[in-house]
CSV table of C-alpha atoms in Angstrom, one decimal:
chain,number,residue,atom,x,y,z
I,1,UNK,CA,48.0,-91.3,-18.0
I,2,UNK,CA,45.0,-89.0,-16.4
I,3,UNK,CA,45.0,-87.7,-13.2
I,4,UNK,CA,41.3,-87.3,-11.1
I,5,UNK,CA,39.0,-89.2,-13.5
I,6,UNK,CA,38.9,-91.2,-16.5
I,7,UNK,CA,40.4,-90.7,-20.5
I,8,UNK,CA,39.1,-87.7,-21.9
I,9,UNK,CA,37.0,-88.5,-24.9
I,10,UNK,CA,38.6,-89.2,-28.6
I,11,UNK,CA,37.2,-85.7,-30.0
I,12,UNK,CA,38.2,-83.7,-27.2
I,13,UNK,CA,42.4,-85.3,-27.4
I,14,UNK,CA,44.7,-82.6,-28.6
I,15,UNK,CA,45.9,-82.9,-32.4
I,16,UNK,CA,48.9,-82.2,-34.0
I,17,UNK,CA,49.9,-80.1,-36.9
I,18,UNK,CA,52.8,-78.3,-38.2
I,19,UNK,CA,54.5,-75.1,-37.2
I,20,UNK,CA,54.3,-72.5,-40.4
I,21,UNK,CA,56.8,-70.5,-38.2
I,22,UNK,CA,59.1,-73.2,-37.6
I,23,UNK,CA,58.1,-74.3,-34.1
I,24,UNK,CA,58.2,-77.8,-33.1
I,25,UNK,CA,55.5,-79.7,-35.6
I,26,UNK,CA,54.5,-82.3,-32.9
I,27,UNK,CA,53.2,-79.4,-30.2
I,28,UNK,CA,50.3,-80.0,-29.2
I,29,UNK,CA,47.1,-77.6,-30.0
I,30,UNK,CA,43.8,-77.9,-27.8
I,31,UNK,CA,41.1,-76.4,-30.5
I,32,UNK,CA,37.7,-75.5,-29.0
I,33,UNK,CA,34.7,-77.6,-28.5
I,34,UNK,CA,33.4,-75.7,-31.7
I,35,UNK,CA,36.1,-76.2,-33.4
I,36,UNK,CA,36.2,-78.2,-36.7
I,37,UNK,CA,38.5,-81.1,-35.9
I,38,UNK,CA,41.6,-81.4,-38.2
I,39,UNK,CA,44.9,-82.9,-38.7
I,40,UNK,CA,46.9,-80.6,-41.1
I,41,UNK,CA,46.8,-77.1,-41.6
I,42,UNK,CA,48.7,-75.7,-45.0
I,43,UNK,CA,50.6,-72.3,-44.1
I,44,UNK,CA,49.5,-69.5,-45.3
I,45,UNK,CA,50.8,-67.6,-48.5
I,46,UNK,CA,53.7,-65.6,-48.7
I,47,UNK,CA,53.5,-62.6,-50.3
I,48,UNK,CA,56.5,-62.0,-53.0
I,49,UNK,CA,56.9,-58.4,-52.4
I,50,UNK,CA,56.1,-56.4,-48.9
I,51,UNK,CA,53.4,-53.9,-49.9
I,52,UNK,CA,54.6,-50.0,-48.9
I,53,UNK,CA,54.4,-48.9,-45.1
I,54,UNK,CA,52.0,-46.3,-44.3
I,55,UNK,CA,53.9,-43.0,-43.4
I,56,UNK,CA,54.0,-41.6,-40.4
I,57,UNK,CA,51.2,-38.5,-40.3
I,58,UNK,CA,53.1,-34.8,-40.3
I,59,UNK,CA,52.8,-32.9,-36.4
I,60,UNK,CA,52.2,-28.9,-36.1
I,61,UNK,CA,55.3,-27.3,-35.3
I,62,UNK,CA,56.0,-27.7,-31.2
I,63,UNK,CA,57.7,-24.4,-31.0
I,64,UNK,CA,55.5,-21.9,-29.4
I,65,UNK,CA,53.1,-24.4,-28.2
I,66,UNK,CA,55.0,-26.9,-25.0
I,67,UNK,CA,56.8,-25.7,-21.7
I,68,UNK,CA,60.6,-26.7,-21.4
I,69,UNK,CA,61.4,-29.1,-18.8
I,70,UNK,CA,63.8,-26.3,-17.1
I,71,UNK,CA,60.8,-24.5,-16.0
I,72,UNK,CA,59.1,-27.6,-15.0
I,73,UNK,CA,62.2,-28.6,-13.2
I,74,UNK,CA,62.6,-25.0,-11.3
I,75,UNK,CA,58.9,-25.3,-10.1
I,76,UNK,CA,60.4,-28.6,-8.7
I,77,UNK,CA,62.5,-27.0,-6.7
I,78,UNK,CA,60.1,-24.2,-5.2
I,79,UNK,CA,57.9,-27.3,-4.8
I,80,UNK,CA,60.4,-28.7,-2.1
I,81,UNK,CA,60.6,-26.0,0.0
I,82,UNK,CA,57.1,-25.5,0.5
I,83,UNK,CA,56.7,-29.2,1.0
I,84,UNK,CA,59.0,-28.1,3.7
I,85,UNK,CA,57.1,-25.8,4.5
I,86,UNK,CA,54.2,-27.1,5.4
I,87,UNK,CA,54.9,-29.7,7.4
I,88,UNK,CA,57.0,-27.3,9.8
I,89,UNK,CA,54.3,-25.1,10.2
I,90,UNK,CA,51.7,-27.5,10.2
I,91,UNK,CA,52.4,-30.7,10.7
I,92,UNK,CA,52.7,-33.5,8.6
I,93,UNK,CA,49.5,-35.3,9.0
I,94,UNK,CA,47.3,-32.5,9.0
I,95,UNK,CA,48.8,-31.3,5.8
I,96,UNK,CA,48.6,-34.7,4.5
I,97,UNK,CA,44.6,-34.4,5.4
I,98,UNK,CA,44.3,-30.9,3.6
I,99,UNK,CA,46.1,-31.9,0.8
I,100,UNK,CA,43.7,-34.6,0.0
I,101,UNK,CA,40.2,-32.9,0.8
I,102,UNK,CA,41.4,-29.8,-1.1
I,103,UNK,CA,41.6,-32.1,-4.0
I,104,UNK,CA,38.0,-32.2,-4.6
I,105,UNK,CA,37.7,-28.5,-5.1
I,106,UNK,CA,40.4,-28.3,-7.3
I,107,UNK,CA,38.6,-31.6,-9.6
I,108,UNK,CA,35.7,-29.3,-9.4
I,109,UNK,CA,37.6,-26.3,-11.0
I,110,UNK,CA,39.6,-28.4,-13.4
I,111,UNK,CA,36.4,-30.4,-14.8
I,112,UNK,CA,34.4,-26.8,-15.1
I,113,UNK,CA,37.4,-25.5,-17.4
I,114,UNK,CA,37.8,-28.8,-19.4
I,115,UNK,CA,33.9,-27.9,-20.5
I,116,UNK,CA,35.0,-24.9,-21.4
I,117,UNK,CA,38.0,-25.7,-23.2
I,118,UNK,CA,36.3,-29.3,-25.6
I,119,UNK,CA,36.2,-26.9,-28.3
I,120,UNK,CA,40.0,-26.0,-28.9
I,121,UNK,CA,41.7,-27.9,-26.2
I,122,UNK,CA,44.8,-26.3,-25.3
I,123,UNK,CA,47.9,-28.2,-25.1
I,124,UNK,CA,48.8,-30.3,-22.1
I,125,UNK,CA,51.8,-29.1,-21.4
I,126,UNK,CA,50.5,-26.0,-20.8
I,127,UNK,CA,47.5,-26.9,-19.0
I,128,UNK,CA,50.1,-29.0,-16.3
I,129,UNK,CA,52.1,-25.8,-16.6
I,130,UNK,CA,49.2,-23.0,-15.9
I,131,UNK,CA,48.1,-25.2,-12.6
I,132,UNK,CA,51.7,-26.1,-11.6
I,133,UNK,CA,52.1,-22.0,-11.8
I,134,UNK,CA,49.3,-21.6,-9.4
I,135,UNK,CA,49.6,-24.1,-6.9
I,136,UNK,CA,53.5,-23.6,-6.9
I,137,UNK,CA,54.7,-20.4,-8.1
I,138,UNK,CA,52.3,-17.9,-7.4
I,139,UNK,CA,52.1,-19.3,-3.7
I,140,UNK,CA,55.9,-19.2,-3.2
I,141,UNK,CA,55.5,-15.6,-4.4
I,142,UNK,CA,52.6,-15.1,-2.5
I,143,UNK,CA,54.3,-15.7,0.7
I,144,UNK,CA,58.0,-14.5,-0.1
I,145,UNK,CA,56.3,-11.0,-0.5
I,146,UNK,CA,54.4,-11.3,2.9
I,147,UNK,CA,57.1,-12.4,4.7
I,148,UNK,CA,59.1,-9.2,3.2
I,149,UNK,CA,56.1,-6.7,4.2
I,150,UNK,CA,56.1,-8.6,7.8
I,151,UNK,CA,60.3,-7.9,8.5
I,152,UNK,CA,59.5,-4.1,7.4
I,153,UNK,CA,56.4,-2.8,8.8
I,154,UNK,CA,55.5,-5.6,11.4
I,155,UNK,CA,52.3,-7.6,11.3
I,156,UNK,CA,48.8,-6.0,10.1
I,157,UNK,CA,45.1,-6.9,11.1
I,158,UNK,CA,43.7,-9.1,9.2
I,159,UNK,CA,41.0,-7.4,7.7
I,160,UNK,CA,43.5,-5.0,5.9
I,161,UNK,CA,45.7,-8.5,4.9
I,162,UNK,CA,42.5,-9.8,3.5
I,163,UNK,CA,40.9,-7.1,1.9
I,164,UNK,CA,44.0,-4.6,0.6
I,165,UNK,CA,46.6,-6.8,0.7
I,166,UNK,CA,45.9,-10.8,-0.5
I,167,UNK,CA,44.1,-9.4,-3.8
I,168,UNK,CA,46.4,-7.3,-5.1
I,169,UNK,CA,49.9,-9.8,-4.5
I,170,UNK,CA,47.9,-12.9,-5.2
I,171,UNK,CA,46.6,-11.4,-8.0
I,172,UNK,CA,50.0,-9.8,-9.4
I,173,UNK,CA,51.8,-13.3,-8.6
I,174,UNK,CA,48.9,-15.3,-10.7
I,175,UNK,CA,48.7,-12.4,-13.4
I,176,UNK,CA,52.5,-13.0,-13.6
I,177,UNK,CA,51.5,-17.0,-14.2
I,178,UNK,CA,49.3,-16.2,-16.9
I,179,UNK,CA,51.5,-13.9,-19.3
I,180,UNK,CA,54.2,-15.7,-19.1
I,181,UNK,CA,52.1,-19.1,-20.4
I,182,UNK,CA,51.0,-16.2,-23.4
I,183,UNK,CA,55.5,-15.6,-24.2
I,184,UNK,CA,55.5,-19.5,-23.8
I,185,UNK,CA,52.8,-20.4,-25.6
I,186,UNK,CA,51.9,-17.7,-27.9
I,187,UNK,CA,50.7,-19.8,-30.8
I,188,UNK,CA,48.2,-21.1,-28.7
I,189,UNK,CA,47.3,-18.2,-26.7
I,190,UNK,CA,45.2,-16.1,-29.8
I,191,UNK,CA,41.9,-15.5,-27.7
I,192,UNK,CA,39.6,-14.8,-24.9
I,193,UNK,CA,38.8,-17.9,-24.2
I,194,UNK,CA,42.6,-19.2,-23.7
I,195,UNK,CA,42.7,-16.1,-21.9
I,196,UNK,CA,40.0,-17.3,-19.2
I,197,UNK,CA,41.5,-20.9,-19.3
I,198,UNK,CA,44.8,-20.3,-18.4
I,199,UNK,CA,43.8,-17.7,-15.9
I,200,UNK,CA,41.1,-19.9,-14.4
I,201,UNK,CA,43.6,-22.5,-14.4
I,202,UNK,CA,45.9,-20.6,-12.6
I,203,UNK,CA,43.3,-19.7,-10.2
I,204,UNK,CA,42.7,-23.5,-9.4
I,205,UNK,CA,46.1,-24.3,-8.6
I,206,UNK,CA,47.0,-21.7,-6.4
I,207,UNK,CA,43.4,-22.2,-4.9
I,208,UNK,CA,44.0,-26.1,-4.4
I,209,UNK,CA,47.5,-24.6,-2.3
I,210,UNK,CA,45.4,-22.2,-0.4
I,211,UNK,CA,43.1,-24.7,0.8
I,212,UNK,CA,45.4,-27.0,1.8
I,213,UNK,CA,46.3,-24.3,4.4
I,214,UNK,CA,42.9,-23.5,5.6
I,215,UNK,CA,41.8,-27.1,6.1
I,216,UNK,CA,45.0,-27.7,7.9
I,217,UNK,CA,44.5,-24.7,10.0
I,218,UNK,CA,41.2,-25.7,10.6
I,219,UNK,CA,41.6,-29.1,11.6
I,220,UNK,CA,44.0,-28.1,14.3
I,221,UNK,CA,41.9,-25.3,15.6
I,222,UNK,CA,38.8,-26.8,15.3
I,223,UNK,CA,38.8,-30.7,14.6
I,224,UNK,CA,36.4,-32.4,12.2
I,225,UNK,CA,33.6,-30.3,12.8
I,226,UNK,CA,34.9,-26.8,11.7
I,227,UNK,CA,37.0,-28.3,9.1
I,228,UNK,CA,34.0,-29.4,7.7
I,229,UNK,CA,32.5,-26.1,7.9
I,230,UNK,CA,35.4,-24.9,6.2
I,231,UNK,CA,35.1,-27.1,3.1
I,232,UNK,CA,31.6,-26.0,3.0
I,233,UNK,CA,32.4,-22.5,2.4
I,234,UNK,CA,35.3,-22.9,0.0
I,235,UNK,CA,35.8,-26.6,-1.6
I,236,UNK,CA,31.5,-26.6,-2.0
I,237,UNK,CA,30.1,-23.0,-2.3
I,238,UNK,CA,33.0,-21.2,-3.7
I,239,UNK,CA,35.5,-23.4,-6.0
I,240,UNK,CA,35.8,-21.0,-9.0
I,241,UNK,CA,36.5,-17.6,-6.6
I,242,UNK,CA,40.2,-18.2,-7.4
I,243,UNK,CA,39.9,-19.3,-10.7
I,244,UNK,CA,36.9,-16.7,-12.0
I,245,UNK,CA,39.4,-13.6,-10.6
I,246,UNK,CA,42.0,-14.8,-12.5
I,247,UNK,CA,40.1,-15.4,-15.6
I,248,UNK,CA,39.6,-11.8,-15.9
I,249,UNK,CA,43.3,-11.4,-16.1
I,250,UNK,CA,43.7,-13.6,-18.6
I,251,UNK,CA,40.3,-12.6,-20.5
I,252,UNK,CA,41.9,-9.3,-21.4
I,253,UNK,CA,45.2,-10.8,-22.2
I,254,UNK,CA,43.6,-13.3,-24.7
I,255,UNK,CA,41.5,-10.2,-26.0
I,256,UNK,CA,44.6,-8.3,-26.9
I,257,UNK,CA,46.2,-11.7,-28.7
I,258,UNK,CA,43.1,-11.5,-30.9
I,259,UNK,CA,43.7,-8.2,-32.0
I,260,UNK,CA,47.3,-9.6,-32.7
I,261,UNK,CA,48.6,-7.1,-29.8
I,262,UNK,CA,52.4,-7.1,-29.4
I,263,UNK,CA,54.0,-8.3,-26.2
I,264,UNK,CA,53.5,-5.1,-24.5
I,265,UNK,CA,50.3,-4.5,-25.4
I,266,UNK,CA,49.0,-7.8,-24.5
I,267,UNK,CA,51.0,-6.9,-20.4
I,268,UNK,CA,49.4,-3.6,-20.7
I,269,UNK,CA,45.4,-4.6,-21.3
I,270,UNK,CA,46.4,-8.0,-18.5
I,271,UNK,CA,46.9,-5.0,-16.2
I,272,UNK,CA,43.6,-3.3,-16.8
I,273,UNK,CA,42.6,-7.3,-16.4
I,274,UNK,CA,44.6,-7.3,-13.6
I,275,UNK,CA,42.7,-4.6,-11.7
I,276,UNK,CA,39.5,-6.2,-12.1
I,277,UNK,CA,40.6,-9.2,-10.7
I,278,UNK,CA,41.7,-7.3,-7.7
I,279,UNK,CA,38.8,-5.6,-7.2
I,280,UNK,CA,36.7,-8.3,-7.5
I,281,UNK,CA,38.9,-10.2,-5.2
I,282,UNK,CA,38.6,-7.9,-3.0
I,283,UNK,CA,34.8,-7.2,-2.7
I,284,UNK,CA,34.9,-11.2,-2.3
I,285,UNK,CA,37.2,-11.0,0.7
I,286,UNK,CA,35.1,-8.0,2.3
I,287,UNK,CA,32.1,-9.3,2.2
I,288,UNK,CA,33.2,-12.2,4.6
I,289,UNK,CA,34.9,-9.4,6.9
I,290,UNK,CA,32.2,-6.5,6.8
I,291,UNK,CA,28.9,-7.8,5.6
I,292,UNK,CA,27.0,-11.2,6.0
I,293,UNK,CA,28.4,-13.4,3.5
I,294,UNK,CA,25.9,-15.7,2.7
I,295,UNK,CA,23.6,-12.7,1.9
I,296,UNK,CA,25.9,-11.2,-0.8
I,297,UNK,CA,26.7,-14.5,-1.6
I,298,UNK,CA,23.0,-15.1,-2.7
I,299,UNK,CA,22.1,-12.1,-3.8
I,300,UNK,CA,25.4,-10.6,-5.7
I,301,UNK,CA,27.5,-13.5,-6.0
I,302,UNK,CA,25.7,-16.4,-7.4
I,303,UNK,CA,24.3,-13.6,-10.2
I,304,UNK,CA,27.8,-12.8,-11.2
I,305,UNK,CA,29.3,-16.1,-11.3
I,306,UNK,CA,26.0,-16.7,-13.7
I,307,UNK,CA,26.9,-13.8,-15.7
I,308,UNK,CA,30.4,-15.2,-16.2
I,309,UNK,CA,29.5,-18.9,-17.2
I,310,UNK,CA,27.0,-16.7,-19.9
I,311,UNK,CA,30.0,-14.8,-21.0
I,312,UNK,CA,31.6,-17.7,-21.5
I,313,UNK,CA,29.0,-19.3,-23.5
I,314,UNK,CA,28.5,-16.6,-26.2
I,315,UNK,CA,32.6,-16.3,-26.6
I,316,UNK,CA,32.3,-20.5,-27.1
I,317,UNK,CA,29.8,-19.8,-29.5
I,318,UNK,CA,31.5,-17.1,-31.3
I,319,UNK,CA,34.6,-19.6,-31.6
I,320,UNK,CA,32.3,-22.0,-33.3
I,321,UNK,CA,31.4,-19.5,-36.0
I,322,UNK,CA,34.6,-18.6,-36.6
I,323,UNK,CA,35.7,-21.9,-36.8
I,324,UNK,CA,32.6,-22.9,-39.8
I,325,UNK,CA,33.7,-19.7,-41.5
I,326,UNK,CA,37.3,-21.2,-42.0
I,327,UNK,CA,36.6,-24.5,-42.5
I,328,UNK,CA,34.0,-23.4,-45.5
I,329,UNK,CA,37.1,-21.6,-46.9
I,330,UNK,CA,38.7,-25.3,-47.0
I,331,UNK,CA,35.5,-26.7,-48.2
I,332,UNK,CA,35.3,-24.2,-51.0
I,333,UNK,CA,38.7,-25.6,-52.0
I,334,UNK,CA,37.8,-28.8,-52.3
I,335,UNK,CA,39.5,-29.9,-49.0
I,336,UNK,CA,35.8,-30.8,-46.9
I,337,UNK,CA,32.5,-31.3,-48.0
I,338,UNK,CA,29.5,-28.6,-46.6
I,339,UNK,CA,28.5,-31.8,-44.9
I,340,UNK,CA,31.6,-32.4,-43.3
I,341,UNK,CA,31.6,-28.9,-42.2
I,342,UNK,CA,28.5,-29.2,-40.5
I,343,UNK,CA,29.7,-31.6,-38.6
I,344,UNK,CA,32.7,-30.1,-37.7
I,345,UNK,CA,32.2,-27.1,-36.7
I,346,UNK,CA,28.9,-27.4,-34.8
I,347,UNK,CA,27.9,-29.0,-31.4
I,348,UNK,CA,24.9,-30.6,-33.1
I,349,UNK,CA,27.2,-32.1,-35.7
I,350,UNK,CA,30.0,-33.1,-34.0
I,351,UNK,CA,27.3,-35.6,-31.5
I,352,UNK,CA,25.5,-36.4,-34.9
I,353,UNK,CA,29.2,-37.6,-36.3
I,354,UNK,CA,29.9,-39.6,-33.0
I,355,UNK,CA,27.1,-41.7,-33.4
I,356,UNK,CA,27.8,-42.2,-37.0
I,357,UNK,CA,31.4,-43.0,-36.0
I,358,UNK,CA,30.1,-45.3,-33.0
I,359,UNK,CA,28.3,-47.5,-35.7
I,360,UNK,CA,31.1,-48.2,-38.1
I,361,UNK,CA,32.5,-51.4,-38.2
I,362,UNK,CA,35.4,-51.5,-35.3
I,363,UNK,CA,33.5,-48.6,-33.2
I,364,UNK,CA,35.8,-45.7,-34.9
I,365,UNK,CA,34.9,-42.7,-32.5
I,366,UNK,CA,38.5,-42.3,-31.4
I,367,UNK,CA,39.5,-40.9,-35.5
I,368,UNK,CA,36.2,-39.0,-35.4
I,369,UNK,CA,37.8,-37.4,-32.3
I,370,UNK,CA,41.0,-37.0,-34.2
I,371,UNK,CA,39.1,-35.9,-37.0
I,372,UNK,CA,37.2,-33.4,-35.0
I,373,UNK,CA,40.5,-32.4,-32.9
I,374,UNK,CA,42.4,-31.7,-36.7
I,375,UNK,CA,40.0,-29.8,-38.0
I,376,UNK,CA,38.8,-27.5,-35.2
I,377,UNK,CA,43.2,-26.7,-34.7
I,378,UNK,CA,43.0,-26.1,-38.7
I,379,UNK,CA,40.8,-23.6,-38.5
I,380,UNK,CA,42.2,-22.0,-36.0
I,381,UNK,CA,45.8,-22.2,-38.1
I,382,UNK,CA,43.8,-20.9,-40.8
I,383,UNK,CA,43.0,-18.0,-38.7
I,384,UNK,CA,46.7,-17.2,-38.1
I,385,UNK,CA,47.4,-17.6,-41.6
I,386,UNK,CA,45.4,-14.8,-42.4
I,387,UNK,CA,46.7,-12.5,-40.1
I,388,UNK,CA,49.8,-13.2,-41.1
I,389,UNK,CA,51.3,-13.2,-37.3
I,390,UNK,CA,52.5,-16.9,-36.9
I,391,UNK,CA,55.8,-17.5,-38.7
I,392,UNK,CA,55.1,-21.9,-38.7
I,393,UNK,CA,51.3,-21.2,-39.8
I,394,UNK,CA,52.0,-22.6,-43.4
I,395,UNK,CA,53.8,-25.4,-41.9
I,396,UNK,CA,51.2,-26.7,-39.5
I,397,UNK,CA,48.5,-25.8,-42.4
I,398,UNK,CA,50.3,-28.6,-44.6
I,399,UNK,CA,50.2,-31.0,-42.0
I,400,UNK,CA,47.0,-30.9,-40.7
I,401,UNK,CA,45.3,-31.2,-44.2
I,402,UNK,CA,47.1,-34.0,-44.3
I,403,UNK,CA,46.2,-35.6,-41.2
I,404,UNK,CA,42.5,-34.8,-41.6
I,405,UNK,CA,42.6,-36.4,-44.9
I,406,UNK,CA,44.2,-40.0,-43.9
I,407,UNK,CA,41.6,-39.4,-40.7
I,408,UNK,CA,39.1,-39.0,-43.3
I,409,UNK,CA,40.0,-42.1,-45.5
I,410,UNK,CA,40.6,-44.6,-42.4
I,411,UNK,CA,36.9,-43.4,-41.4
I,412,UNK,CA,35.6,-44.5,-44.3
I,413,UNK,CA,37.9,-47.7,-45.1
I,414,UNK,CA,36.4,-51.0,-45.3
């Protein structure tokens, strides 16, 4: 029977066949109009014995390189009471507002260090914890410590809050963030550059907290029209101001971990860090309070925030030669080819193996990632193995050869 029109055609009824899985053998299959029509199809083949499973690929050791959940769960905690904070001293909605504008600024900051960090990405855990630290702990801090100086000496002007005091307890309570991600995370913390991501990190989160203050404030005070002016000045103009004081911190704490410092020594050269990042804090604060702004904004400013992303550049660069220098050890070992070194350890490579990866059969630019991700973490393993300072080196040595070689062989499978 046919519902709406008349019989379908002969060629187009469905046709039956058996189940090779037991299912019913009269269901009904509808094969496509380009189908080759047919009545019976034979089951396929059984093979007499299941061929071997592939294992599973060796990890690096974990230890020394994740966050327990404890400290994720006590940031929890801090995290509810200013929550509670905020919306008793500034209302829900227009902390709700804040909290959403001064996302953009903080997308800004975590984008900028993301660029910074595709050479040796850090660990996620880490990189949730460093921000968590800033937006969370360091603000807690931040304002425990003011409210303390407010009970014993009474209030203060502002221009001695912004200048004298907000650098140096900001500062301390982010510097505070930073070293304890280097005790956490100390196989992972061996340079400058991890230095100046965690601290910029850092710097983001307790800027994204910050700003959800000021728009607030400014929304109440002001309306739509100076909040705007407000996101001007710090969600558009200055994003990194947080994150680029920090970064000194955590430049000179990464520096130290190079030199294979101990854990005191590393605390010590944060603190010599630590004081630029105050005073540079505070020449940022002053020249809003005492000077026209947007004139040392232009003119000293812009210049040094140039001189940093330079900085940044040549360290990136001096990763990436240390990084070919290690892997050629592997190559001389038989482990890579020069080829494959090439394209590992350089920016022109690694695009030149993307596009190769790209036109493989199946689009396999996901294991040139991995590929890419082993190797780079190798060398840097390799590094540690030569120092002599990381206990699991050997181990995570072992397992990343391993991984880059099954990498290797399912990129070149057909």
């Amino acid at each position: 029977m046919t519902f709406g029109g008349p019989a379908a055609p002969q060629d187009s009824q469905p046709f039956h066949r058996p189940s090779a899985t037991g299912g019913h053998p009269d269901r009904p299959v509808y094969a496509s109009a380009l189908a080759q029509p047919t009545v019976y199809a034979p089951p396929a083949p059984v093979v007499a014995t299941p061929g071997p499973a592939l294992p599973a690929l060796p990890v690096p050791v974990r230890k020394g390189r994740t966050v327990s959940i404890w400290l994720f769960g006590l940031l929890g905690f801090v995290l509810v009471a200013l929550v509670g904070y905020f919306v008793w001293a500034l209302g829900a909605e227009a902390s709700g507002i804040g909290l959403v504008i001064a996302l953009v600024p903080l997308a800004i900051v975590f984008l900028g260090v993301r660029l910074i960090d595709r050479w040796e990405p850090e660990p996620k855990t880490l990189i949730a914890f460093a921000i968590a630290w800033g937006a969370i702990a360091a603000i807690g801090l931040t304002l425990l410590v003011d409210l303390a100086i407010t009970m014993v000496i009474g209030m203060r002007s502002d221009t001695l809050s912004a200048v004298i005091q907000a650098p140096i307890i900001e500062e301390i309570a982010k510097g505070l963030g930073v070293y304890l991600i280097f005790l956490i995370g100390r196989r992972t913390f061996d340079g400058p550059v991890d230095g100046i991501v965690y601290g910029a990190l850092v710097g983001g989160g307790f800027a994204f907290t910050e700003n959800i203050q000021y728009f607030a404030i400014s929304l109440i005070e002001g309306g739509g029209t100076q909040l705007t002016a407000t996101f001007i000045m710090r969600g558009l103009l200055s994003p990194f101001a947080h994150a680029m004081f920090t970064a000194l911190t955590g430049f000179a704490m990464g520096l130290a971990a190079r030199r294979h410092a101990s854990k005191s020594a590393v605390l010590g050269a944060g603190s010599i860090g630590l004081v630029g990042a105050m005073l540079l804090h505070g020449f940022w604060n002053g020249s809003a309070v005492f000077a026209d702004f947007f004139a040392l904004y232009i003119t000293l400013q812009v210049p040094l925030f140039i001189g940093f992303i330079l900085a940044i550049v040549a360290l990136r660069r001096e990763e990436a030669r240390v990084t070919r220098e290690r892997l050629e050890e592997y190559a001389v070992a038989g482990w890579f080819t020069p080829e494959e070194v090439t394209m590992l350890a350089t920016p022109a490579g690694r695009k030149v193996g993307m596009r190769w990866a790209a036109s493989l059969r199946g689009d396999r630019r996901p294991l040139m990632k991995q590929f890419i991700r082993d190797a780079t973490a190798l060398a840097a393993v390799r590094q540690r193995v030569i120092t002599g300072r990381d206990v699991h080196a050997a181990d995570d040595e072992r397992a990343l050869l391993t991984r880059s070689g099954a990498t290797r062989a399912a990129l070149l499978a057909y």
